[in-house]
Amino acid sequence: MTKRHTAKYKLDRRMGENIWGRAKSPVNKRSYGPGQHGQRRKSKVSDFGLQLRAKQKLKGSYGNLTEKQFSRTYTEAARRKGNTAENLIALLESRLDAVVYRAKFVPTVFAARQFVNHGHVTVNGKRVNIPSYRVKPGDVVEVRERSRNMALVIEAQASGERDVPDYIEVDGKGLSAKFIRTPELAEVPYAVKMEPNLVVEFYAS
């Protein structure tokens, strides 16, 4: 596991954007980069730099995703028929931890990974504790009965920071969600602009 969970907002500062759209992000107060010379760092970025930035931003938005995991996901996206950039987004959004986060079972992507790891979630009635598990259209993801009164679940349910996207159908109590379809880029509620086409260029170069 990576160490991003101990310093998750460093990515926000480095990118100068509120990656997860959270009120606690330091970018809301300081939009410039970290460090002594952060405010003066305005040099022109090369094409490679733009591609790398797009890759780091997209990868970072899914929390504790390692470079190996992300690269493997890209390889699978490139292998599939159709637009590689759209395939990449579809695969990332099909991850169980991503569905748990989008369904608002937990407040953050970092919590979603841990929530799945600790066995608090079922898929079609069976317990699954693998964050990278690929959810298929029609699958029902549910918070286990004994986990429904956890503080982070209650916090997420009450939060007004984000809405559940149209490709996920949440039940009335908000603790069971059906994955309707794999989404297109335009449907995913990223807090900032993502450019998967640049990610494709990064890996293709």
mmCIF file of C-alpha atoms in Angstrom:
data_model
loop_
_atom_site.group_PDB
_atom_site.id
_atom_site.type_symbol
_atom_site.label_atom_id
_atom_site.label_comp_id
_atom_site.label_asym_id
_atom_site.label_seq_id
_atom_site.Cartn_x
_atom_site.Cartn_y
_atom_site.Cartn_z
ATOM 1 C CA MET A 1 0.000 0.000 0.000
ATOM 2 C CA THR A 2 1.240 3.506 -0.740
ATOM 3 C CA LYS A 3 1.663 6.196 1.918
ATOM 4 C CA ARG A 4 -0.682 8.702 0.275
ATOM 5 C CA HIS A 5 -3.256 8.244 3.051
ATOM 6 C CA THR A 6 -0.887 9.962 5.516
ATOM 7 C CA ALA A 7 -0.426 13.098 3.403
ATOM 8 C CA LYS A 8 -3.290 13.035 0.932
ATOM 9 C CA TYR A 9 -3.556 16.777 0.394
ATOM 10 C CA LYS A 10 0.033 17.080 -0.859
ATOM 11 C CA LEU A 11 -1.298 16.144 -4.298
ATOM 12 C CA ASP A 12 -3.734 19.070 -4.143
ATOM 13 C CA ARG A 13 -0.907 21.495 -3.332
ATOM 14 C CA ARG A 14 1.380 20.063 -5.991
ATOM 15 C CA MET A 15 -1.299 20.265 -8.691
ATOM 16 C CA GLY A 16 -2.739 23.534 -7.428
ATOM 17 C CA GLU A 17 -6.236 22.044 -7.670
ATOM 18 C CA ASN A 18 -8.802 20.636 -5.232
ATOM 19 C CA ILE A 19 -8.662 17.098 -6.666
ATOM 20 C CA TRP A 20 -11.459 15.657 -4.513
ATOM 21 C CA GLY A 21 -13.546 18.816 -4.125
ATOM 22 C CA ARG A 22 -13.254 18.747 -0.342
ATOM 23 C CA ALA A 23 -13.809 21.769 1.884
ATOM 24 C CA LYS A 24 -10.697 20.824 3.900
ATOM 25 C CA SER A 25 -8.326 21.053 0.935
ATOM 26 C CA PRO A 26 -5.418 23.487 1.549
ATOM 27 C CA VAL A 27 -5.795 24.700 -2.053
ATOM 28 C CA ASN A 28 -8.904 26.559 -0.909
ATOM 29 C CA LYS A 29 -6.557 28.840 1.063
ATOM 30 C CA ARG A 30 -3.274 28.535 -0.868
ATOM 31 C CA SER A 31 -3.612 27.817 -4.580
ATOM 32 C CA TYR A 32 0.144 27.957 -5.192
ATOM 33 C CA GLY A 33 2.538 25.011 -4.901
ATOM 34 C CA PRO A 34 4.204 23.820 -1.704
ATOM 35 C CA GLY A 35 7.628 24.885 -0.508
ATOM 36 C CA GLN A 36 9.609 28.104 -0.111
ATOM 37 C CA HIS A 37 9.357 29.003 -3.799
ATOM 38 C CA GLY A 38 5.880 27.680 -4.443
ATOM 39 C CA GLN A 39 4.410 31.051 -5.368
ATOM 40 C CA ARG A 40 7.089 31.725 -7.995
ATOM 41 C CA ARG A 41 6.940 28.342 -9.730
ATOM 42 C CA LYS A 42 5.280 29.379 -13.012
ATOM 43 C CA SER A 43 7.664 28.028 -15.663
ATOM 44 C CA LYS A 44 6.297 26.742 -18.969
ATOM 45 C CA VAL A 45 5.421 23.055 -18.900
ATOM 46 C CA SER A 46 6.506 20.724 -21.722
ATOM 47 C CA ASP A 47 4.142 18.344 -23.523
ATOM 48 C CA PHE A 48 5.601 15.481 -21.476
ATOM 49 C CA GLY A 49 5.069 17.524 -18.319
ATOM 50 C CA LEU A 50 1.410 18.068 -19.192
ATOM 51 C CA GLN A 51 0.946 14.355 -19.888
ATOM 52 C CA LEU A 52 2.646 13.386 -16.625
ATOM 53 C CA ARG A 53 0.541 15.888 -14.698
ATOM 54 C CA ALA A 54 -2.670 14.499 -16.260
ATOM 55 C CA LYS A 55 -1.604 10.962 -15.320
ATOM 56 C CA GLN A 56 -0.717 11.889 -11.740
ATOM 57 C CA LYS A 57 -3.953 13.813 -11.309
ATOM 58 C CA LEU A 58 -6.183 11.013 -12.624
ATOM 59 C CA LYS A 59 -4.312 8.322 -10.695
ATOM 60 C CA GLY A 60 -4.340 10.417 -7.522
ATOM 61 C CA SER A 61 -8.064 11.042 -7.722
ATOM 62 C CA TYR A 62 -8.625 7.317 -7.047
ATOM 63 C CA GLY A 63 -6.685 7.425 -3.778
ATOM 64 C CA ASN A 64 -4.094 4.799 -2.891
ATOM 65 C CA LEU A 65 -3.665 3.477 -6.419
ATOM 66 C CA THR A 66 -0.083 2.410 -7.112
ATOM 67 C CA GLU A 67 1.709 3.128 -10.367
ATOM 68 C CA LYS A 68 1.724 -0.598 -11.119
ATOM 69 C CA GLN A 69 -2.045 -0.868 -10.631
ATOM 70 C CA PHE A 70 -2.729 2.216 -12.734
ATOM 71 C CA SER A 71 -0.392 1.089 -15.521
ATOM 72 C CA ARG A 72 -2.068 -2.326 -15.560
ATOM 73 C CA THR A 73 -5.465 -0.648 -15.861
ATOM 74 C CA TYR A 74 -4.216 1.411 -18.802
ATOM 75 C CA THR A 75 -2.890 -1.737 -20.504
ATOM 76 C CA GLU A 76 -6.313 -3.364 -20.171
ATOM 77 C CA ALA A 77 -7.983 -0.195 -21.547
ATOM 78 C CA ALA A 78 -5.645 -0.158 -24.555
ATOM 79 C CA ARG A 79 -6.301 -3.853 -25.218
ATOM 80 C CA ARG A 80 -10.073 -3.325 -25.435
ATOM 81 C CA LYS A 81 -11.875 -2.169 -28.539
ATOM 82 C CA GLY A 82 -12.939 1.461 -28.789
ATOM 83 C CA ASN A 83 -11.548 4.709 -27.403
ATOM 84 C CA THR A 84 -8.703 3.957 -24.973
ATOM 85 C CA ALA A 85 -9.289 7.108 -22.908
ATOM 86 C CA GLU A 86 -12.961 6.250 -22.401
ATOM 87 C CA ASN A 87 -12.072 2.612 -21.678
ATOM 88 C CA LEU A 88 -9.645 3.782 -18.998
ATOM 89 C CA ILE A 89 -12.312 5.858 -17.243
ATOM 90 C CA ALA A 90 -14.821 2.988 -17.462
ATOM 91 C CA LEU A 91 -12.353 0.562 -15.858
ATOM 92 C CA LEU A 92 -11.412 2.978 -13.070
ATOM 93 C CA GLU A 93 -15.052 3.690 -12.256
ATOM 94 C CA SER A 94 -15.808 -0.041 -12.215
ATOM 95 C CA ARG A 95 -13.457 -0.612 -9.277
ATOM 96 C CA LEU A 96 -15.336 -1.642 -6.142
ATOM 97 C CA ASP A 97 -13.735 1.086 -4.016
ATOM 98 C CA ALA A 98 -14.719 3.698 -6.634
ATOM 99 C CA VAL A 99 -18.343 2.496 -6.617
ATOM 100 C CA VAL A 100 -18.391 2.564 -2.802
ATOM 101 C CA TYR A 101 -17.126 6.146 -2.887
ATOM 102 C CA ARG A 102 -19.498 7.324 -5.651
ATOM 103 C CA ALA A 103 -22.451 5.734 -3.835
ATOM 104 C CA LYS A 104 -21.591 7.863 -0.771
ATOM 105 C CA PHE A 105 -21.121 4.930 1.569
ATOM 106 C CA VAL A 106 -17.971 6.692 2.844
ATOM 107 C CA PRO A 107 -16.722 10.314 2.714
ATOM 108 C CA THR A 108 -13.408 9.849 0.829
ATOM 109 C CA VAL A 109 -11.731 7.590 -1.732
ATOM 110 C CA PHE A 110 -9.139 6.688 0.912
ATOM 111 C CA ALA A 111 -11.866 5.572 3.306
ATOM 112 C CA ALA A 112 -13.466 3.555 0.489
ATOM 113 C CA ARG A 113 -10.365 1.414 0.007
ATOM 114 C CA GLN A 114 -10.075 0.744 3.725
ATOM 115 C CA PHE A 115 -13.821 0.127 4.050
ATOM 116 C CA VAL A 116 -13.671 -2.577 1.370
ATOM 117 C CA ASN A 117 -10.437 -4.044 2.765
ATOM 118 C CA HIS A 118 -12.040 -4.501 6.174
ATOM 119 C CA GLY A 119 -14.926 -6.483 4.740
ATOM 120 C CA HIS A 120 -17.765 -4.003 5.245
ATOM 121 C CA VAL A 121 -19.170 -4.465 1.716
ATOM 122 C CA THR A 122 -20.989 -7.176 -0.221
ATOM 123 C CA VAL A 123 -21.468 -7.571 -3.980
ATOM 124 C CA ASN A 124 -24.631 -9.449 -4.931
ATOM 125 C CA GLY A 125 -24.892 -10.673 -1.340
ATOM 126 C CA LYS A 126 -21.321 -12.009 -1.092
ATOM 127 C CA ARG A 127 -18.626 -10.302 0.961
ATOM 128 C CA VAL A 128 -15.811 -8.869 -1.164
ATOM 129 C CA ASN A 129 -12.702 -7.300 0.397
ATOM 130 C CA ILE A 130 -10.693 -6.510 -2.740
ATOM 131 C CA PRO A 131 -10.790 -2.757 -3.613
ATOM 132 C CA SER A 132 -9.802 -3.420 -7.244
ATOM 133 C CA TYR A 133 -12.641 -5.932 -7.746
ATOM 134 C CA ARG A 134 -14.363 -5.053 -11.020
ATOM 135 C CA VAL A 135 -18.061 -4.366 -10.581
ATOM 136 C CA LYS A 136 -20.237 -5.281 -13.587
ATOM 137 C CA PRO A 137 -23.417 -3.544 -14.802
ATOM 138 C CA GLY A 138 -26.333 -4.916 -12.801
ATOM 139 C CA ASP A 139 -24.246 -5.777 -9.723
ATOM 140 C CA VAL A 140 -25.616 -4.645 -6.354
ATOM 141 C CA VAL A 141 -23.099 -3.291 -3.856
ATOM 142 C CA GLU A 142 -24.287 -3.075 -0.261
ATOM 143 C CA VAL A 143 -22.985 -2.032 3.157
ATOM 144 C CA ARG A 144 -23.145 -5.018 5.516
ATOM 145 C CA GLU A 145 -25.805 -4.829 8.234
ATOM 146 C CA ARG A 146 -23.303 -4.671 11.087
ATOM 147 C CA SER A 147 -21.400 -1.799 9.460
ATOM 148 C CA ARG A 148 -24.293 0.569 8.832
ATOM 149 C CA ASN A 149 -23.975 2.541 12.053
ATOM 150 C CA MET A 150 -20.285 3.352 11.619
ATOM 151 C CA ALA A 151 -19.459 7.052 12.059
ATOM 152 C CA LEU A 152 -17.911 7.459 8.611
ATOM 153 C CA VAL A 153 -20.965 5.911 6.923
ATOM 154 C CA ILE A 154 -23.290 8.294 8.756
ATOM 155 C CA GLU A 155 -20.979 11.217 7.919
ATOM 156 C CA ALA A 156 -20.973 10.344 4.213
ATOM 157 C CA GLN A 157 -24.737 9.956 4.081
ATOM 158 C CA ALA A 158 -25.243 13.395 5.645
ATOM 159 C CA SER A 159 -22.629 15.150 3.487
ATOM 160 C CA GLY A 160 -23.726 17.640 0.864
ATOM 161 C CA GLU A 161 -20.276 17.836 -0.760
ATOM 162 C CA ARG A 162 -21.220 15.613 -3.710
ATOM 163 C CA ASP A 163 -24.092 13.823 -5.412
ATOM 164 C CA VAL A 164 -24.439 10.221 -6.561
ATOM 165 C CA PRO A 165 -23.884 10.004 -10.363
ATOM 166 C CA ASP A 166 -26.594 8.713 -12.720
ATOM 167 C CA TYR A 167 -24.798 5.447 -13.503
ATOM 168 C CA ILE A 168 -25.260 4.325 -9.897
ATOM 169 C CA GLU A 169 -28.741 3.764 -8.471
ATOM 170 C CA VAL A 170 -28.901 4.054 -4.680
ATOM 171 C CA ASP A 171 -31.831 2.701 -2.666
ATOM 172 C CA GLY A 172 -33.983 4.873 -0.395
ATOM 173 C CA LYS A 173 -31.888 4.219 2.724
ATOM 174 C CA GLY A 174 -28.695 4.912 0.798
ATOM 175 C CA LEU A 175 -26.869 1.754 1.884
ATOM 176 C CA SER A 176 -27.379 -0.366 -1.227
ATOM 177 C CA ALA A 177 -26.377 0.659 -4.734
ATOM 178 C CA LYS A 178 -26.832 -0.867 -8.170
ATOM 179 C CA PHE A 179 -24.124 -0.262 -10.768
ATOM 180 C CA ILE A 180 -26.268 0.567 -13.799
ATOM 181 C CA ARG A 181 -23.576 0.920 -16.456
ATOM 182 C CA THR A 182 -19.955 1.801 -17.033
ATOM 183 C CA PRO A 183 -19.860 5.585 -17.492
ATOM 184 C CA GLU A 184 -18.334 7.836 -20.105
ATOM 185 C CA LEU A 185 -15.908 10.578 -19.085
ATOM 186 C CA ALA A 186 -18.594 13.286 -19.326
ATOM 187 C CA GLU A 187 -20.748 11.471 -16.743
ATOM 188 C CA VAL A 188 -18.113 11.095 -14.018
ATOM 189 C CA PRO A 189 -18.364 13.829 -11.361
ATOM 190 C CA TYR A 190 -14.695 14.694 -11.041
ATOM 191 C CA ALA A 191 -14.107 17.811 -8.938
ATOM 192 C CA VAL A 192 -11.551 19.052 -11.474
ATOM 193 C CA LYS A 193 -11.044 18.586 -15.216
ATOM 194 C CA MET A 194 -9.500 15.237 -16.120
ATOM 195 C CA GLU A 195 -7.719 14.636 -19.422
ATOM 196 C CA PRO A 196 -7.415 10.878 -19.996
ATOM 197 C CA ASN A 197 -6.425 11.560 -23.614
ATOM 198 C CA LEU A 198 -3.147 13.007 -22.271
ATOM 199 C CA VAL A 199 -2.731 9.917 -20.089
ATOM 200 C CA VAL A 200 -3.013 7.778 -23.214
ATOM 201 C CA GLU A 201 -0.362 9.945 -24.900
ATOM 202 C CA PHE A 202 1.890 9.556 -21.836
ATOM 203 C CA TYR A 203 1.833 5.766 -21.979
ATOM 204 C CA ALA A 204 1.913 5.626 -25.781
ATOM 205 C CA SER A 205 5.021 7.829 -26.086
#
